[in-house]
Amino acid sequence: MADKKQKQKQKQKRRRSDSDDESELPFKSILKPDPAILETLKKLLLATTTASSSASKPLTLSDLNLSASCREVADLSLSSVQSTIETLILQVTHSILSGNGFGFQVPSRSSSNQLYVPELDRIVLKDKATLRPFAHMSSVRKTTITTKILALIHQLCLKSIHVTKRDLFYTDVKLFQDQTQSDAVLDDVACMLGCTRSNLNVIASEKGVVVGRLIFSDNGDMIDCTKMGMGGKAIPPNIDRVGDMTSDALFILLVEKDAAYIRLAEDRFYNRFPCIIVTAKGQPDVATRLFLRKMKMELKLPVLALVDSDPYGLKILSVYGCGSKNMSYDSANLTTPDIKWLGIRPSDLDKYNIPEQCRLPMTEQDIKTGKDLLEEDFVKKNPGWVEELNLMVKTKQKAEIQALSTFGFQYLSEVYLPLKLQQKDWL
Amino acid sequence: MADKKQKQKQKQKRRRSDSDDESELPFKSILKPDPAILETLKKLLLATTTASSSASKPLTLSDLNLSASCREVADLSLSSVQSTIETLILQVTHSILSGNGFGFQVPSRSSSNQLYVPELDRIVLKDKATLRPFAHMSSVRKTTITTKILALIHQLCLKSIHVTKRDLFYTDVKLFQDQTQSDAVLDDVACMLGCTRSNLNVIASEKGVVVGRLIFSDNGDMIDCTKMGMGGKAIPPNIDRVGDMTSDALFILLVEKDAAYIRLAEDRFYNRFPCIIVTAKGQPDVATRLFLRKMKMELKLPVLALVDSDPYGLKILSVYGCGSKNMSYDSANLTTPDIKWLGIRPSDLDKYNIPEQCRLPMTEQDIKTGKDLLEEDFVKKNPGWVEELNLMVKTKQKAEIQALSTFGFQYLSEVYLPLKLQQKDWL
């Protein structure tokens, strides 16, 4: 009897909210006190920092003797981009003046020219390139577009301003005809110049937000992300104006969706477990990918990912981790190594007793995407991921992060995530 | 000759950039010095403040003797929402105990129950309501859902937390079956309780960003929007935690799209012409609409809108201005009165010599939407808008804000907008 009372007292002690149904939450009782979980996180951080300092320099193509057969762009300064364009145009002028006309050597970005390098754990571009001569019926338009884009980028360098792809398109609608044409040549130009697309000062619409234990400068303004209320700070579209990152976080929590982000931001989860919370609100955009990588590289923090338990959740994880095929030429700058899959994982569905009605049946397309993922190198190299994905395809069930709301709106921040961290339950 | 030199000197003086093609920009030469434009803006601000202080209290339904035949919700505190729910459930209990079973009186939100009130310049709900009895085959499910939603909202009140619609849905997937059902009842419940949907602490994903001369508090943190770099501050999803707005801006610039927003943020347009720049990146979401209204009401600033020159640009303006049909019950809290249409207006296309190839032909659907808009009361009451829309439908041409990039990437911030402001060219 006394024992029972003792237990009840302990239960009450553990309650973080004044609501009376909290203690009934599944698995809440096995949660250790926060300091114990923080110890676990500190060990993870130490392991991450040690790993990144012992590996000191990340592997490059030349370490693997691949620099001759593969191609990667570098992160160039605005003035380097400018002078590279000037050198290129000087060559063109010489060629014209010597009566040879002109053309551009354009690296191929087709899928047949792409390669997954397991040692680097990302997709890179092979070395195939094609000549784009001006004096040829089939390439005269594309060569003209290329020249025009080079001129526009040169202007951006001189003025040191950023524009969108749409802005570029509208500078000469007659020539470009539709935006896909100017967009495609833009990537060609980045490859040709050997720089990233961001180096061209052409940016995409910003989508991501960040909140938590991070201070950084955006275009000269110091931003303290613990003081950004619930809305968080919009991730800047131009990474080159982001700098001076400092943080006392133990990890970065990468969240797939906005709803989970809002929950964690309102609960100020980052104050209970010091972390930086970041989301691209769905499909990762270039700005968020660059921002995540910059955080990882400068702060040397472990990255834990919280995505839906469906093939697209894993796909999103893969884009952050090893890049998209479309921009493989820039994978070194766009990808964040060593992202851990925290949840929601297919095995969590049973483990956390997610009710049947909160699970969704996978469509034929889902199952096909899942099976395709099983063939991808970046999945194969991680046996834990293969196991999880096999389970998903076998059970034909998926679930969103929001499914946890079935146990109460704050189950995610109060029980699920703390328990995951306590149990080091990441892959 | 001396005269010519003098003019050239003046031209050089006016240049804001070191690039040599700037002085060639169309209409740049008629731009007055900034202080003259600022004078114009100060007059606009004065007129706006005077108008809002002389009208002191905005018209309400009861001023128009419409309070009996129309219905509007009020902005209630969390504790009022809580006690209203408790009173309602007490009534239900009484009814059950007296052997009468129970049901809810639910206001109709169908389009036949909606009314545009020209004096208020927004859509309101008429007074039709239907009984939703529990003991009836056709309504038992909906009544159960209504009761469940009431219970969930009551929980949110007790805990003082915010959740998304998706979170709500997942609390009882078996009952709700699909999210459209819980979403619809959520709006019913707001109408029944006579409060706004935000008062229910159910929020939508945040989309909007704000930058410029505004300081406000978000969940207790003070945010200075002049120090938000280029990315700006994400607009908080929960307006009830936003407050303490102060500003030295002369106007609010409401921008339809992200690309134009980025241009203006990078150029720090708000420092040249003190303003607050806000965008919902396309379709206005509830959070941005609430935020805009709050700024307008607290700061009493004129609002100038920069949208695409197509029917959807005007439609977006109308949603900010007089509300959407779906949430007409809450139009008083969601709409911002007296938004001026700054540009891009159909007449600007010729006025600013937008090249033919940067204009797009309107599709059949575009033309139909345009003609439908001409029948809308909120357009009809503004003869200037009718004229512009007629021109659009007649010329069958549309253009995006980005079309201005044809004159240079910074034409928008360096010439077009300053000239618009100088010429008071808004409707």
PDB file of C-alpha atoms in Angstrom, chain A residues 17-19 21-22 152 155-156 158-164 166-174 203-209 218-223 226-238 241 257-259 261-263 265-268 270 281 357-360 399-400 402-410, chain B residues 17-19 21-22 152 155-156 158-164 166-174 203-209 218-223 226-238 241 257-259 261-263 265-268 270 281 357-360 399-400 402-410:
ATOM      1  CA  SER A  17       1.695  19.845 -16.999  1.00  0.00           C
ATOM      2  CA  ASP A  18      -1.122  20.528 -14.616  1.00  0.00           C
ATOM      3  CA  SER A  19      -3.571  18.540 -16.693  1.00  0.00           C
ATOM      4  CA  ASP A  21      -4.493  12.986 -17.971  1.00  0.00           C
ATOM      5  CA  GLU A  22      -0.782  13.461 -18.571  1.00  0.00           C
ATOM      6  CA  LEU A 152      23.466  38.798 -66.724  1.00  0.00           C
ATOM      7  CA  GLN A 155      26.013  42.227 -64.075  1.00  0.00           C
ATOM      8  CA  LEU A 156      24.915  40.658 -60.779  1.00  0.00           C
ATOM      9  CA  LEU A 158      29.245  43.975 -60.517  1.00  0.00           C
ATOM     10  CA  LYS A 159      26.215  45.167 -58.574  1.00  0.00           C
ATOM     11  CA  SER A 160      26.523  42.546 -55.856  1.00  0.00           C
ATOM     12  CA  ILE A 161      22.785  41.901 -55.764  1.00  0.00           C
ATOM     13  CA  HIS A 162      20.679  38.728 -55.766  1.00  0.00           C
ATOM     14  CA  VAL A 163      17.800  37.966 -58.112  1.00  0.00           C
ATOM     15  CA  THR A 164      15.398  35.081 -58.648  1.00  0.00           C
ATOM     16  CA  ARG A 166      12.044  34.459 -62.612  1.00  0.00           C
ATOM     17  CA  ASP A 167      13.795  37.835 -62.717  1.00  0.00           C
ATOM     18  CA  LEU A 168      16.440  36.389 -65.013  1.00  0.00           C
ATOM     19  CA  PHE A 169      13.814  34.998 -67.342  1.00  0.00           C
ATOM     20  CA  TYR A 170      12.070  38.347 -67.684  1.00  0.00           C
ATOM     21  CA  THR A 171      15.192  40.178 -68.808  1.00  0.00           C
ATOM     22  CA  ASP A 172      14.738  38.664 -72.259  1.00  0.00           C
ATOM     23  CA  VAL A 173      11.513  36.768 -72.725  1.00  0.00           C
ATOM     24  CA  LYS A 174      11.871  36.831 -76.499  1.00  0.00           C
ATOM     25  CA  ILE A 203      18.319  32.530 -55.448  1.00  0.00           C
ATOM     26  CA  ALA A 204      15.136  30.598 -54.931  1.00  0.00           C
ATOM     27  CA  SER A 205      12.188  31.652 -52.850  1.00  0.00           C
ATOM     28  CA  GLU A 206      12.828  31.129 -49.154  1.00  0.00           C
ATOM     29  CA  LYS A 207      10.706  28.493 -47.442  1.00  0.00           C
ATOM     30  CA  GLY A 208      12.528  27.330 -44.357  1.00  0.00           C
ATOM     31  CA  VAL A 209      12.431  28.591 -40.791  1.00  0.00           C
ATOM     32  CA  ASP A 218      21.982  37.710 -41.814  1.00  0.00           C
ATOM     33  CA  ASN A 219      23.179  40.474 -44.127  1.00  0.00           C
ATOM     34  CA  GLY A 220      24.964  42.158 -41.217  1.00  0.00           C
ATOM     35  CA  ASP A 221      22.151  41.877 -38.656  1.00  0.00           C
ATOM     36  CA  MET A 222      22.742  39.602 -35.648  1.00  0.00           C
ATOM     37  CA  ILE A 223      19.859  37.175 -35.167  1.00  0.00           C
ATOM     38  CA  THR A 226      15.974  31.890 -29.083  1.00  0.00           C
ATOM     39  CA  LYS A 227      14.270  35.269 -29.289  1.00  0.00           C
ATOM     40  CA  MET A 228      12.200  34.706 -32.389  1.00  0.00           C
ATOM     41  CA  GLY A 229       8.929  33.913 -30.628  1.00  0.00           C
ATOM     42  CA  MET A 230       6.902  31.103 -32.062  1.00  0.00           C
ATOM     43  CA  GLY A 231       7.199  32.177 -35.690  1.00  0.00           C
ATOM     44  CA  GLY A 232      10.947  31.614 -35.841  1.00  0.00           C
ATOM     45  CA  LYS A 233      13.370  33.247 -38.252  1.00  0.00           C
ATOM     46  CA  ALA A 234      12.885  32.870 -41.990  1.00  0.00           C
ATOM     47  CA  ILE A 235      15.988  31.200 -43.450  1.00  0.00           C
ATOM     48  CA  PRO A 236      17.717  33.759 -45.682  1.00  0.00           C
ATOM     49  CA  PRO A 237      17.580  33.021 -49.408  1.00  0.00           C
ATOM     50  CA  ASN A 238      21.241  33.989 -49.892  1.00  0.00           C
ATOM     51  CA  ARG A 241      25.302  36.775 -46.463  1.00  0.00           C
ATOM     52  CA  LYS A 257       6.802  19.483 -41.567  1.00  0.00           C
ATOM     53  CA  ASP A 258       5.511  22.752 -40.296  1.00  0.00           C
ATOM     54  CA  ALA A 259       2.949  21.337 -37.842  1.00  0.00           C
ATOM     55  CA  TYR A 261       7.837  22.535 -35.990  1.00  0.00           C
ATOM     56  CA  ILE A 262       5.083  24.752 -34.560  1.00  0.00           C
ATOM     57  CA  ARG A 263       4.476  22.334 -31.686  1.00  0.00           C
ATOM     58  CA  ALA A 265       8.572  26.018 -31.159  1.00  0.00           C
ATOM     59  CA  GLU A 266       5.582  26.812 -28.951  1.00  0.00           C
ATOM     60  CA  ASP A 267       6.717  24.349 -26.296  1.00  0.00           C
ATOM     61  CA  ARG A 268      10.230  25.851 -26.545  1.00  0.00           C
ATOM     62  CA  TYR A 270      15.006  23.818 -27.402  1.00  0.00           C
ATOM     63  CA  LYS A 281       8.094  22.850 -44.632  1.00  0.00           C
ATOM     64  CA  GLN A 357      -6.928   4.178 -37.672  1.00  0.00           C
ATOM     65  CA  CYS A 358      -4.054   6.688 -37.487  1.00  0.00           C
ATOM     66  CA  ARG A 359      -1.996   4.644 -39.919  1.00  0.00           C
ATOM     67  CA  LEU A 360      -2.678   5.068 -43.607  1.00  0.00           C
ATOM     68  CA  ALA A 399       2.000   7.398 -40.777  1.00  0.00           C
ATOM     69  CA  GLU A 400       2.526  11.114 -40.411  1.00  0.00           C
ATOM     70  CA  GLN A 402       0.935  14.219 -36.580  1.00  0.00           C
ATOM     71  CA  ALA A 403      -0.375  10.708 -35.874  1.00  0.00           C
ATOM     72  CA  LEU A 404       1.234  11.065 -32.435  1.00  0.00           C
ATOM     73  CA  SER A 405      -1.460  13.636 -31.600  1.00  0.00           C
ATOM     74  CA  THR A 406      -3.724  10.687 -30.994  1.00  0.00           C
ATOM     75  CA  PHE A 407      -2.064  10.485 -27.528  1.00  0.00           C
ATOM     76  CA  GLY A 408      -2.459  14.196 -26.891  1.00  0.00           C
ATOM     77  CA  PHE A 409      -1.240  17.279 -28.655  1.00  0.00           C
ATOM     78  CA  GLN A 410       2.013  17.505 -26.718  1.00  0.00           C
TER      79      GLN A 410
ATOM     80  CA  SER B  17      24.292  52.950 -58.428  1.00  0.00           C
ATOM     81  CA  ASP B  18      27.718  53.002 -60.005  1.00  0.00           C
ATOM     82  CA  SER B  19      26.561  51.054 -63.026  1.00  0.00           C
ATOM     83  CA  ASP B  21      23.342  51.977 -67.725  1.00  0.00           C
ATOM     84  CA  GLU B  22      21.184  53.232 -64.856  1.00  0.00           C
ATOM     85  CA  LEU B 152     -10.756  19.288 -27.773  1.00  0.00           C
ATOM     86  CA  GLN B 155      -8.597  21.141 -23.625  1.00  0.00           C
ATOM     87  CA  LEU B 156      -6.605  23.676 -25.672  1.00  0.00           C
ATOM     88  CA  LEU B 158      -7.051  24.728 -20.327  1.00  0.00           C
ATOM     89  CA  LYS B 159      -3.517  24.090 -21.526  1.00  0.00           C
ATOM     90  CA  SER B 160      -3.228  27.377 -23.410  1.00  0.00           C
ATOM     91  CA  ILE B 161      -1.478  25.776 -26.375  1.00  0.00           C
ATOM     92  CA  HIS B 162      -1.976  26.014 -30.144  1.00  0.00           C
ATOM     93  CA  VAL B 163      -2.380  23.110 -32.518  1.00  0.00           C
ATOM     94  CA  THR B 164      -2.916  22.676 -36.253  1.00  0.00           C
ATOM     95  CA  ARG B 166      -4.089  18.256 -38.806  1.00  0.00           C
ATOM     96  CA  ASP B 167      -3.347  17.658 -35.101  1.00  0.00           C
ATOM     97  CA  LEU B 168      -7.064  17.926 -34.318  1.00  0.00           C
ATOM     98  CA  PHE B 169      -7.921  15.420 -37.009  1.00  0.00           C
ATOM     99  CA  TYR B 170      -5.459  12.858 -35.666  1.00  0.00           C
ATOM    100  CA  THR B 171      -6.944  12.850 -32.182  1.00  0.00           C
ATOM    101  CA  ASP B 172      -9.795  10.689 -33.456  1.00  0.00           C
ATOM    102  CA  VAL B 173      -9.347   9.493 -37.002  1.00  0.00           C
ATOM    103  CA  LYS B 174     -12.025   6.828 -36.565  1.00  0.00           C
ATOM    104  CA  ILE B 203      -3.683  27.639 -36.349  1.00  0.00           C
ATOM    105  CA  ALA B 204      -2.637  27.217 -39.927  1.00  0.00           C
ATOM    106  CA  SER B 205       0.882  26.772 -41.192  1.00  0.00           C
ATOM    107  CA  GLU B 206       2.738  30.065 -41.359  1.00  0.00           C
ATOM    108  CA  LYS B 207       3.650  31.346 -44.799  1.00  0.00           C
ATOM    109  CA  GLY B 208       4.142  35.072 -44.595  1.00  0.00           C
ATOM    110  CA  VAL B 209       7.217  37.153 -43.875  1.00  0.00           C
ATOM    111  CA  ASP B 218       6.109  37.502 -30.657  1.00  0.00           C
ATOM    112  CA  ASN B 219       5.360  35.247 -27.705  1.00  0.00           C
ATOM    113  CA  GLY B 220       7.204  37.632 -25.382  1.00  0.00           C
ATOM    114  CA  ASP B 221      10.264  38.196 -27.581  1.00  0.00           C
ATOM    115  CA  MET B 222      10.773  41.685 -29.024  1.00  0.00           C
ATOM    116  CA  ILE B 223      11.397  41.582 -32.764  1.00  0.00           C
ATOM    117  CA  THR B 226      14.807  46.334 -39.535  1.00  0.00           C
ATOM    118  CA  LYS B 227      17.344  43.890 -38.128  1.00  0.00           C
ATOM    119  CA  MET B 228      16.092  40.724 -39.794  1.00  0.00           C
ATOM    120  CA  GLY B 229      18.627  40.690 -42.630  1.00  0.00           C
ATOM    121  CA  MET B 230      17.298  39.766 -46.011  1.00  0.00           C
ATOM    122  CA  GLY B 231      15.270  36.771 -44.888  1.00  0.00           C
ATOM    123  CA  GLY B 232      12.872  38.822 -42.791  1.00  0.00           C
ATOM    124  CA  LYS B 233      10.805  37.583 -39.861  1.00  0.00           C
ATOM    125  CA  ALA B 234       8.390  34.706 -40.329  1.00  0.00           C
ATOM    126  CA  ILE B 235       4.877  35.920 -39.452  1.00  0.00           C
ATOM    127  CA  PRO B 236       3.780  34.072 -36.289  1.00  0.00           C
ATOM    128  CA  PRO B 237       0.985  31.535 -36.787  1.00  0.00           C
ATOM    129  CA  ASN B 238      -0.794  32.668 -33.602  1.00  0.00           C
ATOM    130  CA  ARG B 241       0.735  36.162 -28.967  1.00  0.00           C
ATOM    131  CA  LYS B 257       5.019  37.506 -54.376  1.00  0.00           C
ATOM    132  CA  ASP B 258       8.241  36.416 -52.846  1.00  0.00           C
ATOM    133  CA  ALA B 259      10.515  37.493 -55.705  1.00  0.00           C
ATOM    134  CA  TYR B 261       9.740  40.906 -51.640  1.00  0.00           C
ATOM    135  CA  ILE B 262      13.324  39.618 -51.879  1.00  0.00           C
ATOM    136  CA  ARG B 263      14.310  42.447 -54.227  1.00  0.00           C
ATOM    137  CA  ALA B 265      14.359  43.418 -48.753  1.00  0.00           C
ATOM    138  CA  GLU B 266      17.845  43.182 -50.231  1.00  0.00           C
ATOM    139  CA  ASP B 267      17.728  46.781 -51.445  1.00  0.00           C
ATOM    140  CA  ARG B 268      16.448  47.779 -47.975  1.00  0.00           C
ATOM    141  CA  TYR B 270      12.269  50.465 -46.285  1.00  0.00           C
ATOM    142  CA  LYS B 281       4.029  34.477 -50.888  1.00  0.00           C
ATOM    143  CA  GLN B 357       7.091  39.725 -75.095  1.00  0.00           C
ATOM    144  CA  CYS B 358       6.962  40.298 -71.326  1.00  0.00           C
ATOM    145  CA  ARG B 359       3.173  40.411 -71.375  1.00  0.00           C
ATOM    146  CA  LEU B 360       1.313  37.135 -71.385  1.00  0.00           C
ATOM    147  CA  ALA B 399       1.882  40.685 -66.647  1.00  0.00           C
ATOM    148  CA  GLU B 400       3.747  39.672 -63.536  1.00  0.00           C
ATOM    149  CA  GLN B 402       8.769  40.394 -62.415  1.00  0.00           C
ATOM    150  CA  ALA B 403       8.126  41.708 -65.926  1.00  0.00           C
ATOM    151  CA  LEU B 404       9.730  44.958 -64.755  1.00  0.00           C
ATOM    152  CA  SER B 405      13.062  43.107 -64.641  1.00  0.00           C
ATOM    153  CA  THR B 406      13.175  43.621 -68.391  1.00  0.00           C
ATOM    154  CA  PHE B 407      14.474  47.142 -67.576  1.00  0.00           C
ATOM    155  CA  GLY B 408      17.027  45.865 -65.082  1.00  0.00           C
ATOM    156  CA  PHE B 409      16.778  43.890 -61.895  1.00  0.00           C
ATOM    157  CA  GLN B 410      16.448  46.922 -59.668  1.00  0.00           C
TER     158      GLN B 410
END
